[in-house]
Amino acid sequence: MRLQVHDFSGHPFQAELSRELAARGHSVDHVYSAQYSSGKGVLERTDSDPALLSFSPLDSGTPFQKYSALGRLKFEQAYARTWLEHNRRSAPECIVACNVPLFALDQFRRAAVRSRQPWLLWHQDLFSNAISEELARRLPAPAAGSGSALVRRIEAGIVRSASQVVAIGEEFRLAYRRWGLDTGHVSVIPNWAPLEEIVPRPRSNAWAAANLPAEPELRLLYAGTLGRKHNPLLLSDLLRSALAAGLPARLIVASEGEGIEMLRADLLKDPDLPVTLLPFQPAADLPDMLGSADVLVTILEPEASRFSIPSKVLSSLAAGRPLLGLMPEDNPAAADILAAEGYVGPPTEFGVAGAVVWLRSLNQDPAAAERLGAKGRELAESRFGIVPIADRFEAVLRRALPGAEPAPDDTRPRPAHAGPSRFRRKQQNAAA
């Protein structure tokens, strides 16, 4: 099967899926936006990659203006044109669309109808909910209501039009039904993290030596996007509260854009605070960066919980470090944190106070912190095996493209994670 896996954001686990599908004999063109800044995966060929895998960064030539409504619309129109031209040149049999912005995705959807292009929507966020929240902030109620109805019709049309839909949680299927859609073409496959790329690393490592002080500190790390669905000031509140409680805390943030600039401005009020602010780090440094932390932090605003399940929690599980979430308890990511015996509290002053109590107990018991990290990694290994995940995607792709010839048997050895990983084997050998 000639596939295009188009992940606009360029995140790690989507690239892992492309590698696995190519290893199974599919020709895979992994497409992503060269203009979007985020934590990226390995988006170029390596020596071990299958010959059938290629990577295609797209640049629309129009600036990406994330927080300008008109600028964002112009970008999406230009990006859609660039994408459609790439599709005409590459002629994939089936296209997987993931994280593509709503209006660009709608232009693609219309073109796919005209050309009868089979495609799969890999639905990561309910865009219309997020856009509706933004409209409510910016516009009078009548205009915001009309705009919300319009974007919901667009997103519902995209879901209806896709040959198949992979949603990342049951909440999406419930939303589709509220929109009056049939869900017979919808499958739920939760997100994951690439276990062979994000592995537990020693706290003292090359990345830590290059970027952090050597003093004994309680390192609180936030790595990832800080957008409108996050309140960056929760991070500075967490740091100040931890320090006030006598904890030797340091806040480390790796991000870019409006959110980190808001955080930077707040932290300048206290120039002596122990803080390290960094841009997004290269994919190769991600395991060491996560491993350098004592606690990995996730934040999410209550209204954002209606349309977003933060996948950064999954990378945190894979990294084998304790997890702290300031987010609504009904978000599926909160359930993952609690399953790893981490802390979840509301994104409020009350939640921060509870987090500090939890941090104090963790700081006093290093063995407990190590146990929590191992628990998270164990959960990741039980759920994130790429072989069974790719099996499910292959089944959906064959429903999207009936009559496609099966890929030839692939004899290249790949980790199925049916048994313990190198990390777990090392632990088991040490225990023996």
Short mmCIF file of C-alpha atoms in Angstrom, two decimals:
data_model
loop_
_atom_site.label_atom_id
_atom_site.label_comp_id
_atom_site.label_asym_id
_atom_site.label_seq_id
_atom_site.Cartn_x
_atom_site.Cartn_y
_atom_site.Cartn_z
CA MET A 1 0.00 0.00 0.00
CA ARG A 2 1.33 3.48 -0.88
CA LEU A 3 0.62 5.52 2.24
CA GLN A 4 1.04 9.10 3.26
CA VAL A 5 1.12 9.64 7.03
CA HIS A 6 0.69 13.38 7.46
CA ASP A 7 1.35 14.54 11.01
CA PHE A 8 1.37 18.34 10.85
CA SER A 9 3.11 18.64 14.23
CA GLY A 10 5.95 16.18 13.61
CA HIS A 11 5.63 14.40 16.95
CA PRO A 12 7.61 11.27 17.89
CA PHE A 13 5.00 8.51 18.05
CA GLN A 14 3.48 9.25 14.65
CA ALA A 15 6.95 8.86 13.12
CA GLU A 16 7.31 5.55 14.94
CA LEU A 17 4.09 4.32 13.34
CA SER A 18 5.38 5.29 9.88
CA ARG A 19 8.59 3.37 10.50
CA GLU A 20 6.67 0.28 11.59
CA LEU A 21 4.28 0.41 8.61
CA ALA A 22 7.23 0.77 6.23
CA ALA A 23 8.92 -2.18 7.93
CA ARG A 24 5.83 -4.22 7.07
CA GLY A 25 6.21 -3.56 3.37
CA HIS A 26 4.09 -0.45 2.89
CA SER A 27 5.57 2.50 1.01
CA VAL A 28 5.25 5.35 3.53
CA ASP A 29 5.71 9.06 2.89
CA HIS A 30 5.80 10.77 6.30
CA VAL A 31 4.71 14.39 5.82
CA TYR A 32 4.94 17.19 8.38
CA SER A 33 5.00 20.98 8.60
CA ALA A 34 8.49 22.48 8.50
CA GLN A 35 7.02 25.74 9.87
CA TYR A 36 5.41 24.52 13.08
CA SER A 37 7.56 24.67 16.23
CA SER A 38 7.04 21.83 18.68
CA GLY A 39 8.81 18.92 20.27
CA LYS A 40 9.74 16.88 17.20
CA GLY A 41 10.38 13.22 16.62
CA VAL A 42 13.14 11.75 14.44
CA LEU A 43 11.99 13.16 11.10
CA GLU A 44 14.76 12.02 8.80
CA ARG A 45 15.94 8.65 7.63
CA THR A 46 18.36 6.70 9.80
CA ASP A 47 20.65 3.84 8.82
CA SER A 48 18.20 1.31 10.27
CA ASP A 49 15.12 2.66 8.50
CA PRO A 50 13.28 0.58 5.85
CA ALA A 51 13.97 1.53 2.25
CA LEU A 52 10.23 2.18 1.73
CA LEU A 53 10.20 5.09 4.22
CA SER A 54 10.64 8.74 3.21
CA PHE A 55 10.12 12.08 4.96
CA SER A 56 8.59 15.18 3.36
CA PRO A 57 8.67 18.51 5.23
CA LEU A 58 6.16 21.00 3.81
CA ASP A 59 6.71 24.77 3.73
CA SER A 60 3.81 26.87 2.48
CA GLY A 61 5.90 30.02 1.99
CA THR A 62 3.35 31.90 4.12
CA PRO A 63 4.33 32.73 7.73
CA PHE A 64 2.70 30.64 10.46
CA GLN A 65 0.98 33.16 12.78
CA LYS A 66 -0.47 31.04 15.54
CA TYR A 67 -2.28 33.80 17.44
CA SER A 68 -3.48 36.00 14.57
CA ALA A 69 -6.89 34.93 13.25
CA LEU A 70 -6.36 36.42 9.79
CA GLY A 71 -2.70 35.38 9.61
CA ARG A 72 -3.59 31.85 10.73
CA LEU A 73 -6.32 31.58 8.07
CA LYS A 74 -3.94 32.75 5.33
CA PHE A 75 -1.36 30.24 6.46
CA GLU A 76 -3.84 27.36 6.48
CA GLN A 77 -5.05 28.20 2.97
CA ALA A 78 -1.47 28.31 1.70
CA TYR A 79 -0.56 25.14 3.56
CA ALA A 80 -3.53 23.30 2.07
CA ARG A 81 -2.44 24.32 -1.44
CA THR A 82 1.11 23.10 -0.75
CA TRP A 83 -0.21 19.82 0.64
CA LEU A 84 -2.58 19.21 -2.28
CA GLU A 85 0.23 19.83 -4.75
CA HIS A 86 2.42 17.34 -2.87
CA ASN A 87 -0.43 14.82 -3.05
CA ARG A 88 -0.74 15.29 -6.80
CA ARG A 89 2.97 14.61 -7.25
CA SER A 90 3.21 11.64 -4.87
CA ALA A 91 -0.19 10.01 -5.61
CA PRO A 92 -0.67 8.01 -2.39
CA GLU A 93 -3.30 5.29 -2.34
CA CYS A 94 -4.42 6.32 1.16
CA ILE A 95 -3.67 9.39 3.29
CA VAL A 96 -3.59 9.54 7.09
CA ALA A 97 -4.26 13.10 8.30
CA CYS A 98 -3.19 13.89 11.86
CA ASN A 99 -3.00 17.25 13.69
CA VAL A 100 -3.67 19.17 10.45
CA PRO A 101 -5.34 22.53 11.31
CA LEU A 102 -9.09 22.63 10.77
CA PHE A 103 -9.40 24.93 7.74
CA ALA A 104 -6.49 23.33 5.88
CA LEU A 105 -8.00 19.93 6.64
CA ASP A 106 -11.37 21.07 5.29
CA GLN A 107 -9.77 22.14 1.99
CA PHE A 108 -8.12 18.73 1.75
CA ARG A 109 -11.43 17.03 2.55
CA ARG A 110 -13.16 18.82 -0.33
CA ALA A 111 -10.37 17.86 -2.73
CA ALA A 112 -10.51 14.24 -1.50
CA VAL A 113 -14.24 14.09 -2.28
CA ARG A 114 -13.65 15.38 -5.81
CA SER A 115 -10.79 12.97 -6.50
CA ARG A 116 -12.29 10.05 -4.52
CA GLN A 117 -9.12 9.88 -2.47
CA PRO A 118 -9.36 7.33 0.38
CA TRP A 119 -8.18 8.85 3.63
CA LEU A 120 -8.10 8.29 7.36
CA LEU A 121 -8.67 11.03 9.93
CA TRP A 122 -6.43 10.44 12.95
CA HIS A 123 -8.29 12.77 15.30
CA GLN A 124 -6.09 14.20 18.06
CA ASP A 125 -8.05 17.29 19.15
CA LEU A 126 -11.63 18.49 18.81
CA PHE A 127 -10.66 21.66 16.96
CA SER A 128 -14.14 23.17 16.96
CA ASN A 129 -14.29 23.11 20.77
CA ALA A 130 -10.93 24.85 21.01
CA ILE A 131 -11.86 27.46 18.40
CA SER A 132 -15.22 28.02 20.09
CA GLU A 133 -13.44 28.77 23.38
CA GLU A 134 -11.25 31.30 21.59
CA LEU A 135 -14.24 32.92 19.85
CA ALA A 136 -16.02 33.26 23.19
CA ARG A 137 -13.00 35.13 24.56
CA ARG A 138 -12.71 37.50 21.61
CA LEU A 139 -16.23 38.18 20.30
CA PRO A 140 -19.67 39.23 21.57
CA ALA A 141 -21.91 36.28 22.40
CA PRO A 142 -24.06 36.33 19.20
CA ALA A 143 -21.03 36.44 16.88
CA ALA A 144 -19.19 33.82 18.94
CA GLY A 145 -22.23 31.53 18.81
CA SER A 146 -22.50 31.81 15.03
CA GLY A 147 -18.78 31.19 14.62
CA SER A 148 -18.92 28.17 16.91
CA ALA A 149 -21.79 26.66 14.93
CA LEU A 150 -19.83 27.15 11.71
CA VAL A 151 -16.62 25.50 12.89
CA ARG A 152 -18.58 22.62 14.40
CA ARG A 153 -20.31 22.03 11.05
CA ILE A 154 -16.90 22.05 9.36
CA GLU A 155 -15.40 19.55 11.79
CA ALA A 156 -18.48 17.33 11.67
CA GLY A 157 -18.26 17.38 7.87
CA ILE A 158 -14.63 16.29 8.04
CA VAL A 159 -15.45 13.38 10.37
CA ARG A 160 -18.40 12.35 8.19
CA SER A 161 -16.36 12.54 4.99
CA ALA A 162 -13.32 10.53 6.10
CA SER A 163 -13.12 6.98 4.80
CA GLN A 164 -12.19 5.89 8.34
CA VAL A 165 -11.59 7.75 11.61
CA VAL A 166 -9.14 6.84 14.36
CA ALA A 167 -10.05 8.77 17.51
CA ILE A 168 -7.72 8.80 20.50
CA GLY A 169 -10.43 8.34 23.13
CA GLU A 170 -14.06 7.35 23.58
CA GLU A 171 -14.82 11.01 24.37
CA PHE A 172 -14.44 11.73 20.66
CA ARG A 173 -17.01 9.10 19.66
CA LEU A 174 -19.45 10.58 22.19
CA ALA A 175 -18.87 14.04 20.69
CA TYR A 176 -19.57 12.72 17.19
CA ARG A 177 -22.86 11.26 18.36
CA ARG A 178 -23.80 14.59 19.96
CA TRP A 179 -23.15 16.13 16.55
CA GLY A 180 -25.62 13.67 15.02
CA LEU A 181 -22.98 11.62 13.19
CA ASP A 182 -22.93 7.92 12.48
CA THR A 183 -19.87 6.33 14.11
CA GLY A 184 -19.71 3.05 12.23
CA HIS A 185 -16.45 4.14 10.58
CA VAL A 186 -14.82 5.22 13.86
CA SER A 187 -12.17 3.22 15.75
CA VAL A 188 -10.57 4.25 19.04
CA ILE A 189 -6.81 3.77 19.33
CA PRO A 190 -5.25 5.66 22.27
CA ASN A 191 -1.99 7.53 21.78
CA TRP A 192 1.30 6.14 23.01
CA ALA A 193 5.00 7.01 23.30
CA PRO A 194 7.86 5.35 21.37
CA LEU A 195 9.43 2.99 23.88
CA GLU A 196 12.67 2.48 22.00
CA GLU A 197 13.28 6.24 21.64
CA ILE A 198 12.13 7.47 25.06
CA VAL A 199 13.92 5.28 27.55
CA PRO A 200 14.72 5.93 31.23
CA ARG A 201 18.06 7.71 31.55
CA PRO A 202 20.27 8.52 34.56
CA ARG A 203 19.51 11.80 36.28
CA SER A 204 23.13 12.84 35.79
CA ASN A 205 23.70 12.71 32.05
CA ALA A 206 25.30 14.73 29.26
CA TRP A 207 22.23 16.91 28.67
CA ALA A 208 21.93 17.74 32.37
CA ALA A 209 25.63 18.60 32.59
CA ALA A 210 25.30 20.99 29.64
CA ASN A 211 22.07 22.71 30.74
CA LEU A 212 21.58 22.49 34.52
CA PRO A 213 23.50 23.42 37.67
CA ALA A 214 25.19 20.58 39.52
CA GLU A 215 23.65 21.55 42.88
CA PRO A 216 21.32 19.06 44.58
CA GLU A 217 17.85 20.29 43.61
CA LEU A 218 14.33 18.99 43.16
CA ARG A 219 14.01 19.37 39.40
CA LEU A 220 10.50 20.05 38.11
CA LEU A 221 10.43 19.75 34.31
CA TYR A 222 7.78 20.90 31.86
CA ALA A 223 8.62 20.09 28.23
CA GLY A 224 6.16 20.78 25.43
CA THR A 225 3.76 23.29 23.98
CA LEU A 226 2.45 26.12 26.16
CA GLY A 227 -0.61 27.25 24.23
CA ARG A 228 -4.05 28.65 24.94
CA LYS A 229 -5.11 25.43 26.65
CA HIS A 230 -2.44 25.95 29.33
CA ASN A 231 -1.92 28.53 32.05
CA PRO A 232 1.88 28.98 32.13
CA LEU A 233 1.65 30.91 35.40
CA LEU A 234 0.72 27.67 37.16
CA LEU A 235 4.35 26.65 36.68
CA SER A 236 5.71 29.76 38.40
CA ASP A 237 3.09 29.38 41.15
CA LEU A 238 4.23 25.78 41.66
CA LEU A 239 7.86 26.84 41.92
CA ARG A 240 7.20 29.70 44.35
CA SER A 241 4.98 27.51 46.53
CA ALA A 242 7.56 24.72 46.61
CA LEU A 243 10.32 27.13 47.60
CA ALA A 244 8.10 28.71 50.28
CA ALA A 245 7.60 25.22 51.71
CA GLY A 246 11.37 24.79 52.04
CA LEU A 247 11.85 22.50 49.04
CA PRO A 248 15.07 22.95 47.03
CA ALA A 249 13.08 23.19 43.79
CA ARG A 250 14.21 24.24 40.31
CA LEU A 251 11.75 24.79 37.45
CA ILE A 252 12.92 23.70 33.99
CA VAL A 253 10.76 24.55 30.98
CA ALA A 254 11.52 23.60 27.37
CA SER A 255 9.02 25.34 25.09
CA GLU A 256 8.58 28.18 22.61
CA GLY A 257 6.00 30.81 21.78
CA GLU A 258 3.56 33.04 23.62
CA GLY A 259 3.24 30.80 26.68
CA ILE A 260 6.89 30.69 27.64
CA GLU A 261 7.20 34.46 27.07
CA MET A 262 4.31 35.00 29.51
CA LEU A 263 6.08 32.74 31.99
CA ARG A 264 9.39 34.54 31.46
CA ALA A 265 7.77 37.92 32.15
CA ASP A 266 6.26 36.63 35.39
CA LEU A 267 9.53 35.09 36.56
CA LEU A 268 11.40 38.34 35.96
CA LYS A 269 9.56 39.73 38.97
CA ASP A 270 11.81 37.45 41.05
CA PRO A 271 15.13 37.37 39.19
CA ASP A 272 16.77 35.09 41.77
CA LEU A 273 14.33 32.22 41.29
CA PRO A 274 16.01 28.92 40.33
CA VAL A 275 14.67 28.61 36.77
CA THR A 276 16.00 27.23 33.49
CA LEU A 277 14.05 28.25 30.37
CA LEU A 278 14.99 26.55 27.10
CA PRO A 279 13.65 26.26 23.55
CA PHE A 280 12.33 22.95 22.22
CA GLN A 281 15.15 20.41 22.36
CA PRO A 282 16.30 18.07 19.58
CA ALA A 283 14.66 14.65 19.45
CA ALA A 284 17.97 12.97 20.23
CA ASP A 285 18.15 14.87 23.55
CA LEU A 286 14.61 14.06 24.69
CA PRO A 287 15.43 10.95 26.78
CA ASP A 288 18.28 12.68 28.63
CA MET A 289 16.21 15.83 29.19
CA LEU A 290 13.29 13.86 30.66
CA GLY A 291 15.67 11.66 32.62
CA SER A 292 17.36 14.67 34.22
CA ALA A 293 14.13 15.59 36.03
CA ASP A 294 12.94 14.45 39.43
CA VAL A 295 9.30 15.15 38.52
CA LEU A 296 7.65 15.63 35.10
CA VAL A 297 4.86 18.21 35.11
CA THR A 298 1.75 18.50 32.92
CA ILE A 299 -0.83 21.31 33.02
CA LEU A 300 -4.21 21.68 31.32
CA GLU A 301 -6.99 24.22 31.78
CA PRO A 302 -10.54 23.01 32.61
CA GLU A 303 -12.14 24.23 29.36
CA ALA A 304 -9.37 22.56 27.34
CA SER A 305 -10.20 19.19 28.85
CA ARG A 306 -13.27 19.14 26.56
CA PHE A 307 -11.13 18.84 23.47
CA SER A 308 -7.59 17.78 24.44
CA ILE A 309 -5.87 14.71 25.91
CA PRO A 310 -2.23 15.74 26.51
CA SER A 311 0.01 13.07 24.99
CA LYS A 312 3.07 14.46 26.81
CA VAL A 313 1.90 12.40 29.80
CA LEU A 314 2.62 9.27 27.75
CA SER A 315 6.20 10.36 27.07
CA SER A 316 6.56 11.02 30.80
CA LEU A 317 5.42 7.47 31.58
CA ALA A 318 7.97 6.07 29.12
CA ALA A 319 10.74 8.19 30.68
CA GLY A 320 10.31 6.46 34.04
CA ARG A 321 9.93 9.54 36.25
CA PRO A 322 7.22 10.53 38.78
CA LEU A 323 4.36 12.51 37.24
CA LEU A 324 2.56 15.61 38.49
CA GLY A 325 -0.56 16.91 36.73
CA LEU A 326 -2.46 20.14 37.35
CA MET A 327 -5.55 19.36 35.29
CA PRO A 328 -9.18 18.26 35.57
CA GLU A 329 -9.45 14.81 37.13
CA ASP A 330 -11.88 13.61 34.43
CA ASN A 331 -9.32 14.00 31.65
CA PRO A 332 -8.02 10.60 30.43
CA ALA A 333 -4.44 11.79 30.92
CA ALA A 334 -5.20 12.31 34.62
CA ALA A 335 -6.19 8.66 34.85
CA ASP A 336 -2.80 7.70 33.38
CA ILE A 337 -0.98 9.80 35.99
CA LEU A 338 -2.98 8.29 38.82
CA ALA A 339 -2.38 4.78 37.47
CA ALA A 340 1.34 5.54 37.85
CA GLU A 341 0.67 6.73 41.44
CA GLY A 342 1.47 10.31 40.52
CA TYR A 343 -0.28 13.46 41.73
CA VAL A 344 -3.31 15.04 40.03
CA GLY A 345 -4.85 18.26 41.31
CA PRO A 346 -7.00 20.98 39.77
CA PRO A 347 -5.19 23.77 37.89
CA THR A 348 -5.83 26.17 40.75
CA GLU A 349 -4.16 27.50 43.87
CA PHE A 350 -5.69 24.56 45.75
CA GLY A 351 -4.17 22.08 43.30
CA VAL A 352 -0.76 23.72 43.60
CA ALA A 353 -0.93 23.48 47.40
CA GLY A 354 -1.71 19.77 47.18
CA ALA A 355 1.13 19.30 44.71
CA VAL A 356 3.61 20.84 47.15
CA VAL A 357 2.52 18.42 49.90
CA TRP A 358 3.05 15.54 47.48
CA LEU A 359 6.44 16.91 46.38
CA ARG A 360 7.56 17.20 49.99
CA SER A 361 6.79 13.54 50.67
CA LEU A 362 8.53 12.51 47.44
CA ASN A 363 11.61 14.58 48.25
CA GLN A 364 11.88 12.90 51.65
CA ASP A 365 11.67 9.37 50.20
CA PRO A 366 13.98 8.83 47.18
CA ALA A 367 13.11 5.13 47.11
CA ALA A 368 9.43 5.99 46.66
CA ALA A 369 10.29 8.36 43.83
CA GLU A 370 12.27 5.60 42.11
CA ARG A 371 9.37 3.18 42.58
CA LEU A 372 6.89 5.63 41.05
CA GLY A 373 9.13 6.14 38.03
CA ALA A 374 9.46 2.39 37.51
CA LYS A 375 5.69 2.05 37.84
CA GLY A 376 5.16 4.56 35.05
CA ARG A 377 7.61 2.79 32.75
CA GLU A 378 5.98 -0.54 33.50
CA LEU A 379 2.58 0.90 32.50
CA ALA A 380 4.08 2.30 29.31
CA GLU A 381 5.57 -1.05 28.37
CA SER A 382 2.28 -2.83 28.98
CA ARG A 383 0.41 -0.49 26.61
CA PHE A 384 2.76 1.09 24.07
CA GLY A 385 4.07 -1.85 22.06
CA ILE A 386 4.23 -0.62 18.46
CA VAL A 387 3.54 -4.04 16.92
CA PRO A 388 0.00 -4.49 18.30
CA ILE A 389 -0.71 -0.79 17.76
CA ALA A 390 0.35 -1.00 14.12
CA ASP A 391 -1.75 -4.16 13.73
CA ARG A 392 -4.81 -2.10 14.64
CA PHE A 393 -3.87 0.74 12.29
CA GLU A 394 -3.31 -1.70 9.45
CA ALA A 395 -6.78 -3.14 9.98
CA VAL A 396 -8.31 0.37 9.81
CA LEU A 397 -6.27 1.24 6.71
CA ARG A 398 -7.57 -1.85 4.93
CA ARG A 399 -11.11 -0.77 5.70
CA ALA A 400 -10.28 2.66 4.26
CA LEU A 401 -8.84 1.08 1.11
CA PRO A 402 -10.76 -2.14 0.39
CA GLY A 403 -9.03 -4.48 -2.03
CA ALA A 404 -5.52 -3.30 -1.17
CA GLU A 405 -2.95 -6.05 -1.55
CA PRO A 406 -1.49 -7.24 1.75
CA ALA A 407 2.05 -6.16 2.53
CA PRO A 408 4.66 -8.91 2.17
CA ASP A 409 5.74 -10.72 5.32
CA ASP A 410 8.51 -8.78 7.03
CA THR A 411 11.21 -10.85 8.67
CA ARG A 412 13.18 -7.91 10.07
CA PRO A 413 13.25 -8.34 13.87
CA ARG A 414 11.34 -5.64 15.71
CA PRO A 415 10.59 -5.22 19.42
CA ALA A 416 7.01 -6.26 20.11
CA HIS A 417 7.28 -5.46 23.84
CA ALA A 418 5.35 -8.60 24.61
CA GLY A 419 8.04 -9.25 27.20
CA PRO A 420 10.22 -6.97 29.28
CA SER A 421 12.22 -4.23 27.55
CA ARG A 422 15.94 -3.67 27.94
CA PHE A 423 15.12 -1.33 30.85
CA ARG A 424 13.03 -3.93 32.67
CA ARG A 425 15.53 -6.73 31.94
CA LYS A 426 18.29 -4.58 33.40
CA GLN A 427 16.21 -4.01 36.53
CA GLN A 428 15.38 -7.70 36.80
CA ASN A 429 19.03 -8.72 36.38
CA ALA A 430 20.10 -6.21 39.03
CA ALA A 431 17.47 -7.54 41.41
CA ALA A 432 18.64 -11.10 40.82
#
